[in-house]
Amino acid sequence: MAEFWVFIYALLSGFVLMSLQRNQRQQRPSPHMVTLAGWGLFSLSSTLAILMGTLAFALAIGVPVPLDGLAPGVV
């Protein structure tokens, strides 16, 4: 299921970046919805980066983190 969401994220981010680049090259204003989608992707990316960085730091200093319910069959 994670592969599906990564694929959707990649498609959406590629579309937003290509749209913004094309509009900048043609010196047109970007549609408001594309700008909002870009900000949403930025917020999602930065939030996940902070959460995963915090988890990695907690594991590195030896905090017992229960990872049993994250992915069945992995742990």
N, CA, C and O atoms as CSV, one atom per row, in Angstrom:
chain,resi,resn,atom,element,x,y,z
A,1,MET,N,N,0.814,-1.189,0.000
A,1,MET,CA,C,0.000,0.000,0.000
A,1,MET,C,C,0.861,1.258,0.000
A,1,MET,O,O,0.482,2.283,-0.567
A,2,ALA,N,N,2.024,1.167,0.643
A,2,ALA,CA,C,2.923,2.322,0.677
A,2,ALA,C,C,3.415,2.672,-0.729
A,2,ALA,O,O,3.589,3.847,-1.053
A,3,GLU,N,N,3.636,1.656,-1.558
A,3,GLU,CA,C,4.103,1.912,-2.915
A,3,GLU,C,C,3.087,2.737,-3.700
A,3,GLU,O,O,3.459,3.600,-4.496
A,4,PHE,N,N,1.816,2.471,-3.475
A,4,PHE,CA,C,0.761,3.220,-4.153
A,4,PHE,C,C,0.821,4.695,-3.770
A,4,PHE,O,O,0.751,5.563,-4.640
A,5,TRP,N,N,0.951,4.990,-2.461
A,5,TRP,CA,C,0.977,6.385,-2.019
A,5,TRP,C,C,2.251,7.097,-2.471
A,5,TRP,O,O,2.215,8.289,-2.776
A,6,VAL,N,N,3.360,6.391,-2.517
A,6,VAL,CA,C,4.596,6.995,-3.030
A,6,VAL,C,C,4.439,7.316,-4.515
A,6,VAL,O,O,4.900,8.361,-4.974
A,7,PHE,N,N,3.799,6.435,-5.259
A,7,PHE,CA,C,3.561,6.666,-6.682
A,7,PHE,C,C,2.653,7.880,-6.892
A,7,PHE,O,O,2.942,8.722,-7.742
A,8,ILE,N,N,1.568,7.981,-6.135
A,8,ILE,CA,C,0.656,9.120,-6.239
A,8,ILE,C,C,1.373,10.413,-5.868
A,8,ILE,O,O,1.201,11.431,-6.538
A,9,TYR,N,N,2.177,10.379,-4.805
A,9,TYR,CA,C,2.947,11.549,-4.387
A,9,TYR,C,C,3.907,11.989,-5.498
A,9,TYR,O,O,4.024,13.180,-5.787
A,10,ALA,N,N,4.583,11.033,-6.112
A,10,ALA,CA,C,5.528,11.359,-7.189
A,10,ALA,C,C,4.805,11.953,-8.389
A,10,ALA,O,O,5.288,12.918,-8.982
A,11,LEU,N,N,3.664,11.397,-8.753
A,11,LEU,CA,C,2.903,11.950,-9.877
A,11,LEU,C,C,2.437,13.376,-9.589
A,11,LEU,O,O,2.574,14.263,-10.432
A,12,LEU,N,N,1.893,13.585,-8.411
A,12,LEU,CA,C,1.384,14.906,-8.060
A,12,LEU,C,C,2.499,15.937,-7.977
A,12,LEU,O,O,2.352,17.055,-8.472
A,13,SER,N,N,3.608,15.570,-7.355
A,13,SER,CA,C,4.714,16.526,-7.250
A,13,SER,C,C,5.325,16.816,-8.617
A,13,SER,O,O,5.706,17.955,-8.890
A,14,GLY,N,N,5.423,15.813,-9.473
A,14,GLY,CA,C,5.930,16.055,-10.825
A,14,GLY,C,C,5.023,16.977,-11.612
A,14,GLY,O,O,5.498,17.862,-12.324
A,15,PHE,N,N,3.711,16.776,-11.487
A,15,PHE,CA,C,2.765,17.641,-12.179
A,15,PHE,C,C,2.863,19.082,-11.687
A,15,PHE,O,O,2.881,20.017,-12.488
A,16,VAL,N,N,2.928,19.258,-10.374
A,16,VAL,CA,C,3.002,20.613,-9.813
A,16,VAL,C,C,4.290,21.293,-10.243
A,16,VAL,O,O,4.262,22.449,-10.666
A,17,LEU,N,N,5.412,20.605,-10.143
A,17,LEU,CA,C,6.692,21.222,-10.513
A,17,LEU,C,C,6.761,21.565,-12.000
A,17,LEU,O,O,7.262,22.626,-12.371
A,18,MET,N,N,6.260,20.667,-12.851
A,18,MET,CA,C,6.273,20.956,-14.288
A,18,MET,C,C,5.343,22.112,-14.629
A,18,MET,O,O,5.671,22.935,-15.483
A,19,SER,N,N,4.192,22.184,-13.975
A,19,SER,CA,C,3.254,23.283,-14.222
A,19,SER,C,C,3.837,24.622,-13.798
A,19,SER,O,O,3.736,25.610,-14.525
A,20,LEU,N,N,4.450,24.651,-12.613
A,20,LEU,CA,C,5.048,25.890,-12.138
A,20,LEU,C,C,6.207,26.331,-13.031
A,20,LEU,O,O,6.361,27.519,-13.313
A,21,GLN,N,N,7.016,25.373,-13.472
A,21,GLN,CA,C,8.154,25.703,-14.336
A,21,GLN,C,C,7.675,26.221,-15.692
A,21,GLN,O,O,8.232,27.184,-16.218
A,22,ARG,N,N,6.647,25.588,-16.259
A,22,ARG,CA,C,6.120,26.037,-17.545
A,22,ARG,C,C,5.526,27.439,-17.435
A,22,ARG,O,O,5.744,28.277,-18.310
A,23,ASN,N,N,4.780,27.695,-16.368
A,23,ASN,CA,C,4.186,29.015,-16.194
A,23,ASN,C,C,5.249,30.083,-15.974
A,23,ASN,O,O,5.092,31.212,-16.439
A,24,GLN,N,N,6.312,29.750,-15.285
A,24,GLN,CA,C,7.394,30.711,-15.084
A,24,GLN,C,C,8.118,30.992,-16.398
A,24,GLN,O,O,8.478,32.135,-16.682
A,25,ARG,N,N,8.330,29.948,-17.197
A,25,ARG,CA,C,9.006,30.115,-18.483
A,25,ARG,C,C,8.171,30.973,-19.434
A,25,ARG,O,O,8.718,31.776,-20.191
A,26,GLN,N,N,6.848,30.803,-19.395
A,26,GLN,CA,C,5.961,31.578,-20.256
A,26,GLN,C,C,5.542,32.901,-19.620
A,26,GLN,O,O,4.728,33.633,-20.183
A,27,GLN,N,N,6.090,33.203,-18.465
A,27,GLN,CA,C,5.825,34.439,-17.734
A,27,GLN,C,C,4.334,34.656,-17.512
A,27,GLN,O,O,3.799,35.739,-17.745
A,28,ARG,N,N,3.681,33.586,-17.053
A,28,ARG,CA,C,2.257,33.648,-16.708
A,28,ARG,C,C,2.118,33.389,-15.216
A,28,ARG,O,O,2.960,32.713,-14.626
A,29,PRO,N,N,1.071,33.916,-14.603
A,29,PRO,CA,C,0.833,33.571,-13.195
A,29,PRO,C,C,0.326,32.134,-13.078
A,29,PRO,O,O,-0.411,31.651,-13.938
A,30,SER,N,N,0.726,31.473,-12.020
A,30,SER,CA,C,0.283,30.098,-11.802
A,30,SER,C,C,-1.123,30.096,-11.230
A,30,SER,O,O,-1.480,30.992,-10.465
A,31,PRO,N,N,-1.929,29.095,-11.590
A,31,PRO,CA,C,-3.262,28.996,-10.987
A,31,PRO,C,C,-3.162,28.799,-9.470
A,31,PRO,O,O,-2.222,28.183,-8.968
A,32,HIS,N,N,-4.134,29.327,-8.771
A,32,HIS,CA,C,-4.125,29.271,-7.314
A,32,HIS,C,C,-4.138,27.826,-6.810
A,32,HIS,O,O,-3.502,27.509,-5.805
A,33,MET,N,N,-4.855,26.964,-7.504
A,33,MET,CA,C,-4.949,25.567,-7.062
A,33,MET,C,C,-3.598,24.851,-7.177
A,33,MET,O,O,-3.268,24.026,-6.325
A,34,VAL,N,N,-2.825,25.148,-8.199
A,34,VAL,CA,C,-1.492,24.538,-8.349
A,34,VAL,C,C,-0.575,25.023,-7.238
A,34,VAL,O,O,0.209,24.251,-6.685
A,35,THR,N,N,-0.678,26.304,-6.918
A,35,THR,CA,C,0.132,26.854,-5.826
A,35,THR,C,C,-0.242,26.206,-4.501
A,35,THR,O,O,0.638,25.868,-3.709
A,36,LEU,N,N,-1.537,26.028,-4.249
A,36,LEU,CA,C,-1.967,25.371,-3.013
A,36,LEU,C,C,-1.522,23.914,-2.961
A,36,LEU,O,O,-1.132,23.428,-1.899
A,37,ALA,N,N,-1.574,23.213,-4.085
A,37,ALA,CA,C,-1.098,21.825,-4.118
A,37,ALA,C,C,0.402,21.763,-3.831
A,37,ALA,O,O,0.869,20.853,-3.147
A,38,GLY,N,N,1.145,22.723,-4.349
A,38,GLY,CA,C,2.586,22.780,-4.072
A,38,GLY,C,C,2.876,23.014,-2.602
A,38,GLY,O,O,3.753,22.373,-2.023
A,39,TRP,N,N,2.134,23.938,-1.997
A,39,TRP,CA,C,2.320,24.188,-0.566
A,39,TRP,C,C,1.912,22.979,0.258
A,39,TRP,O,O,2.550,22.678,1.267
A,40,GLY,N,N,0.866,22.282,-0.152
A,40,GLY,CA,C,0.451,21.069,0.555
A,40,GLY,C,C,1.510,19.989,0.489
A,40,GLY,O,O,1.790,19.329,1.490
A,41,LEU,N,N,2.106,19.799,-0.692
A,41,LEU,CA,C,3.177,18.807,-0.830
A,41,LEU,C,C,4.405,19.193,-0.011
A,41,LEU,O,O,5.066,18.339,0.580
A,42,PHE,N,N,4.701,20.496,0.014
A,42,PHE,CA,C,5.824,20.978,0.822
A,42,PHE,C,C,5.572,20.703,2.297
A,42,PHE,O,O,6.475,20.260,3.006
A,43,SER,N,N,4.353,20.960,2.767
A,43,SER,CA,C,4.013,20.713,4.171
A,43,SER,C,C,4.100,19.229,4.507
A,43,SER,O,O,4.621,18.853,5.557
A,44,LEU,N,N,3.586,18.388,3.612
A,44,LEU,CA,C,3.651,16.937,3.833
A,44,LEU,C,C,5.097,16.463,3.897
A,44,LEU,O,O,5.462,15.688,4.781
A,45,SER,N,N,5.911,16.923,2.969
A,45,SER,CA,C,7.312,16.493,2.918
A,45,SER,C,C,8.080,16.928,4.157
A,45,SER,O,O,8.815,16.131,4.741
A,46,SER,N,N,7.921,18.176,4.561
A,46,SER,CA,C,8.673,18.664,5.718
A,46,SER,C,C,8.191,18.012,7.008
A,46,SER,O,O,8.999,17.729,7.892
A,47,THR,N,N,6.889,17.770,7.132
A,47,THR,CA,C,6.376,17.101,8.327
A,47,THR,C,C,6.907,15.677,8.421
A,47,THR,O,O,7.347,15.249,9.489
A,48,LEU,N,N,6.871,14.939,7.314
A,48,LEU,CA,C,7.407,13.569,7.330
A,48,LEU,C,C,8.904,13.547,7.605
A,48,LEU,O,O,9.393,12.648,8.289
A,49,ALA,N,N,9.641,14.531,7.078
A,49,ALA,CA,C,11.080,14.588,7.326
A,49,ALA,C,C,11.369,14.818,8.806
A,49,ALA,O,O,12.274,14.200,9.367
A,50,ILE,N,N,10.602,15.708,9.441
A,50,ILE,CA,C,10.805,15.972,10.866
A,50,ILE,C,C,10.444,14.746,11.695
A,50,ILE,O,O,11.174,14.384,12.618
A,51,LEU,N,N,9.315,14.102,11.371
A,51,LEU,CA,C,8.904,12.914,12.127
A,51,LEU,C,C,9.901,11.777,11.980
A,51,LEU,O,O,10.250,11.134,12.971
A,52,MET,N,N,10.365,11.516,10.767
A,52,MET,CA,C,11.319,10.419,10.563
A,52,MET,C,C,12.683,10.743,11.165
A,52,MET,O,O,13.362,9.857,11.684
A,53,GLY,N,N,13.085,12.015,11.097
A,53,GLY,CA,C,14.335,12.413,11.735
A,53,GLY,C,C,14.285,12.252,13.240
A,53,GLY,O,O,15.254,11.817,13.862
A,54,THR,N,N,13.145,12.608,13.824
A,54,THR,CA,C,12.972,12.434,15.264
A,54,THR,C,C,12.993,10.960,15.646
A,54,THR,O,O,13.593,10.586,16.654
A,55,LEU,N,N,12.339,10.120,14.845
A,55,LEU,CA,C,12.351,8.680,15.103
A,55,LEU,C,C,13.765,8.119,14.998
A,55,LEU,O,O,14.178,7.316,15.835
A,56,ALA,N,N,14.505,8.535,13.981
A,56,ALA,CA,C,15.887,8.061,13.829
A,56,ALA,C,C,16.752,8.514,14.994
A,56,ALA,O,O,17.588,7.754,15.483
A,57,PHE,N,N,16.555,9.747,15.438
A,57,PHE,CA,C,17.328,10.249,16.583
A,57,PHE,C,C,16.985,9.471,17.840
A,57,PHE,O,O,17.875,9.116,18.613
A,58,ALA,N,N,15.695,9.202,18.052
A,58,ALA,CA,C,15.274,8.442,19.230
A,58,ALA,C,C,15.869,7.041,19.210
A,58,ALA,O,O,16.326,6.551,20.243
A,59,LEU,N,N,15.869,6.396,18.063
A,59,LEU,CA,C,16.473,5.062,17.958
A,59,LEU,C,C,17.982,5.113,18.160
A,59,LEU,O,O,18.565,4.191,18.730
A,60,ALA,N,N,18.621,6.193,17.691
A,60,ALA,CA,C,20.077,6.305,17.808
A,60,ALA,C,C,20.524,6.489,19.257
A,60,ALA,O,O,21.591,6.009,19.639
A,61,ILE,N,N,19.722,7.178,20.064
A,61,ILE,CA,C,20.136,7.392,21.455
A,61,ILE,C,C,19.612,6.306,22.384
A,61,ILE,O,O,19.868,6.337,23.588
A,62,GLY,N,N,18.872,5.337,21.819
A,62,GLY,CA,C,18.478,4.173,22.594
A,62,GLY,C,C,17.124,4.246,23.256
A,62,GLY,O,O,16.860,3.482,24.184
A,63,VAL,N,N,16.257,5.136,22.816
A,63,VAL,CA,C,14.908,5.207,23.370
A,63,VAL,C,C,14.117,4.007,22.853
A,63,VAL,O,O,14.099,3.759,21.648
A,64,PRO,N,N,13.467,3.263,23.741
A,64,PRO,CA,C,12.677,2.111,23.278
A,64,PRO,C,C,11.424,2.575,22.548
A,64,PRO,O,O,10.498,3.100,23.165
A,65,VAL,N,N,11.396,2.382,21.248
A,65,VAL,CA,C,10.269,2.806,20.411
A,65,VAL,C,C,9.534,1.559,19.944
A,65,VAL,O,O,10.133,0.699,19.299
A,66,PRO,N,N,8.230,1.443,20.261
A,66,PRO,CA,C,7.482,0.263,19.803
A,66,PRO,C,C,7.185,0.350,18.313
A,66,PRO,O,O,6.367,1.164,17.885
A,67,LEU,N,N,7.840,-0.475,17.537
A,67,LEU,CA,C,7.660,-0.465,16.082
A,67,LEU,C,C,6.836,-1.661,15.601
A,67,LEU,O,O,6.797,-1.936,14.401
A,68,ASP,N,N,6.182,-2.370,16.510
A,68,ASP,CA,C,5.472,-3.594,16.150
A,68,ASP,C,C,4.315,-3.354,15.208
A,68,ASP,O,O,4.107,-4.153,14.295
A,69,GLY,N,N,3.553,-2.292,15.387
A,69,GLY,CA,C,2.344,-2.088,14.597
A,69,GLY,C,C,2.542,-1.303,13.323
A,69,GLY,O,O,1.567,-1.038,12.621
A,70,LEU,N,N,3.759,-0.920,12.992
A,70,LEU,CA,C,3.980,-0.081,11.814
A,70,LEU,C,C,3.811,-0.840,10.513
A,70,LEU,O,O,3.078,-0.393,9.631
A,71,ALA,N,N,4.466,-1.961,10.378
A,71,ALA,CA,C,4.382,-2.737,9.141
A,71,ALA,C,C,4.320,-4.218,9.508
A,71,ALA,O,O,5.296,-4.769,10.018
A,72,PRO,N,N,3.190,-4.863,9.256
A,72,PRO,CA,C,3.067,-6.281,9.607
A,72,PRO,C,C,4.082,-7.144,8.854
A,72,PRO,O,O,4.238,-7.024,7.639
A,73,GLY,N,N,4.753,-7.996,9.582
A,73,GLY,CA,C,5.682,-8.924,8.985
A,73,GLY,C,C,7.088,-8.390,8.808
A,73,GLY,O,O,7.974,-9.142,8.401
A,74,VAL,N,N,7.329,-7.106,9.103
A,74,VAL,CA,C,8.657,-6.529,8.901
A,74,VAL,C,C,9.511,-6.725,10.140
A,74,VAL,O,O,10.686,-7.073,10.029
A,75,VAL,N,N,8.944,-6.509,11.316
A,75,VAL,CA,C,9.717,-6.571,12.556
A,75,VAL,C,C,9.791,-7.985,13.043
A,75,VAL,O,O,10.401,-8.250,14.079
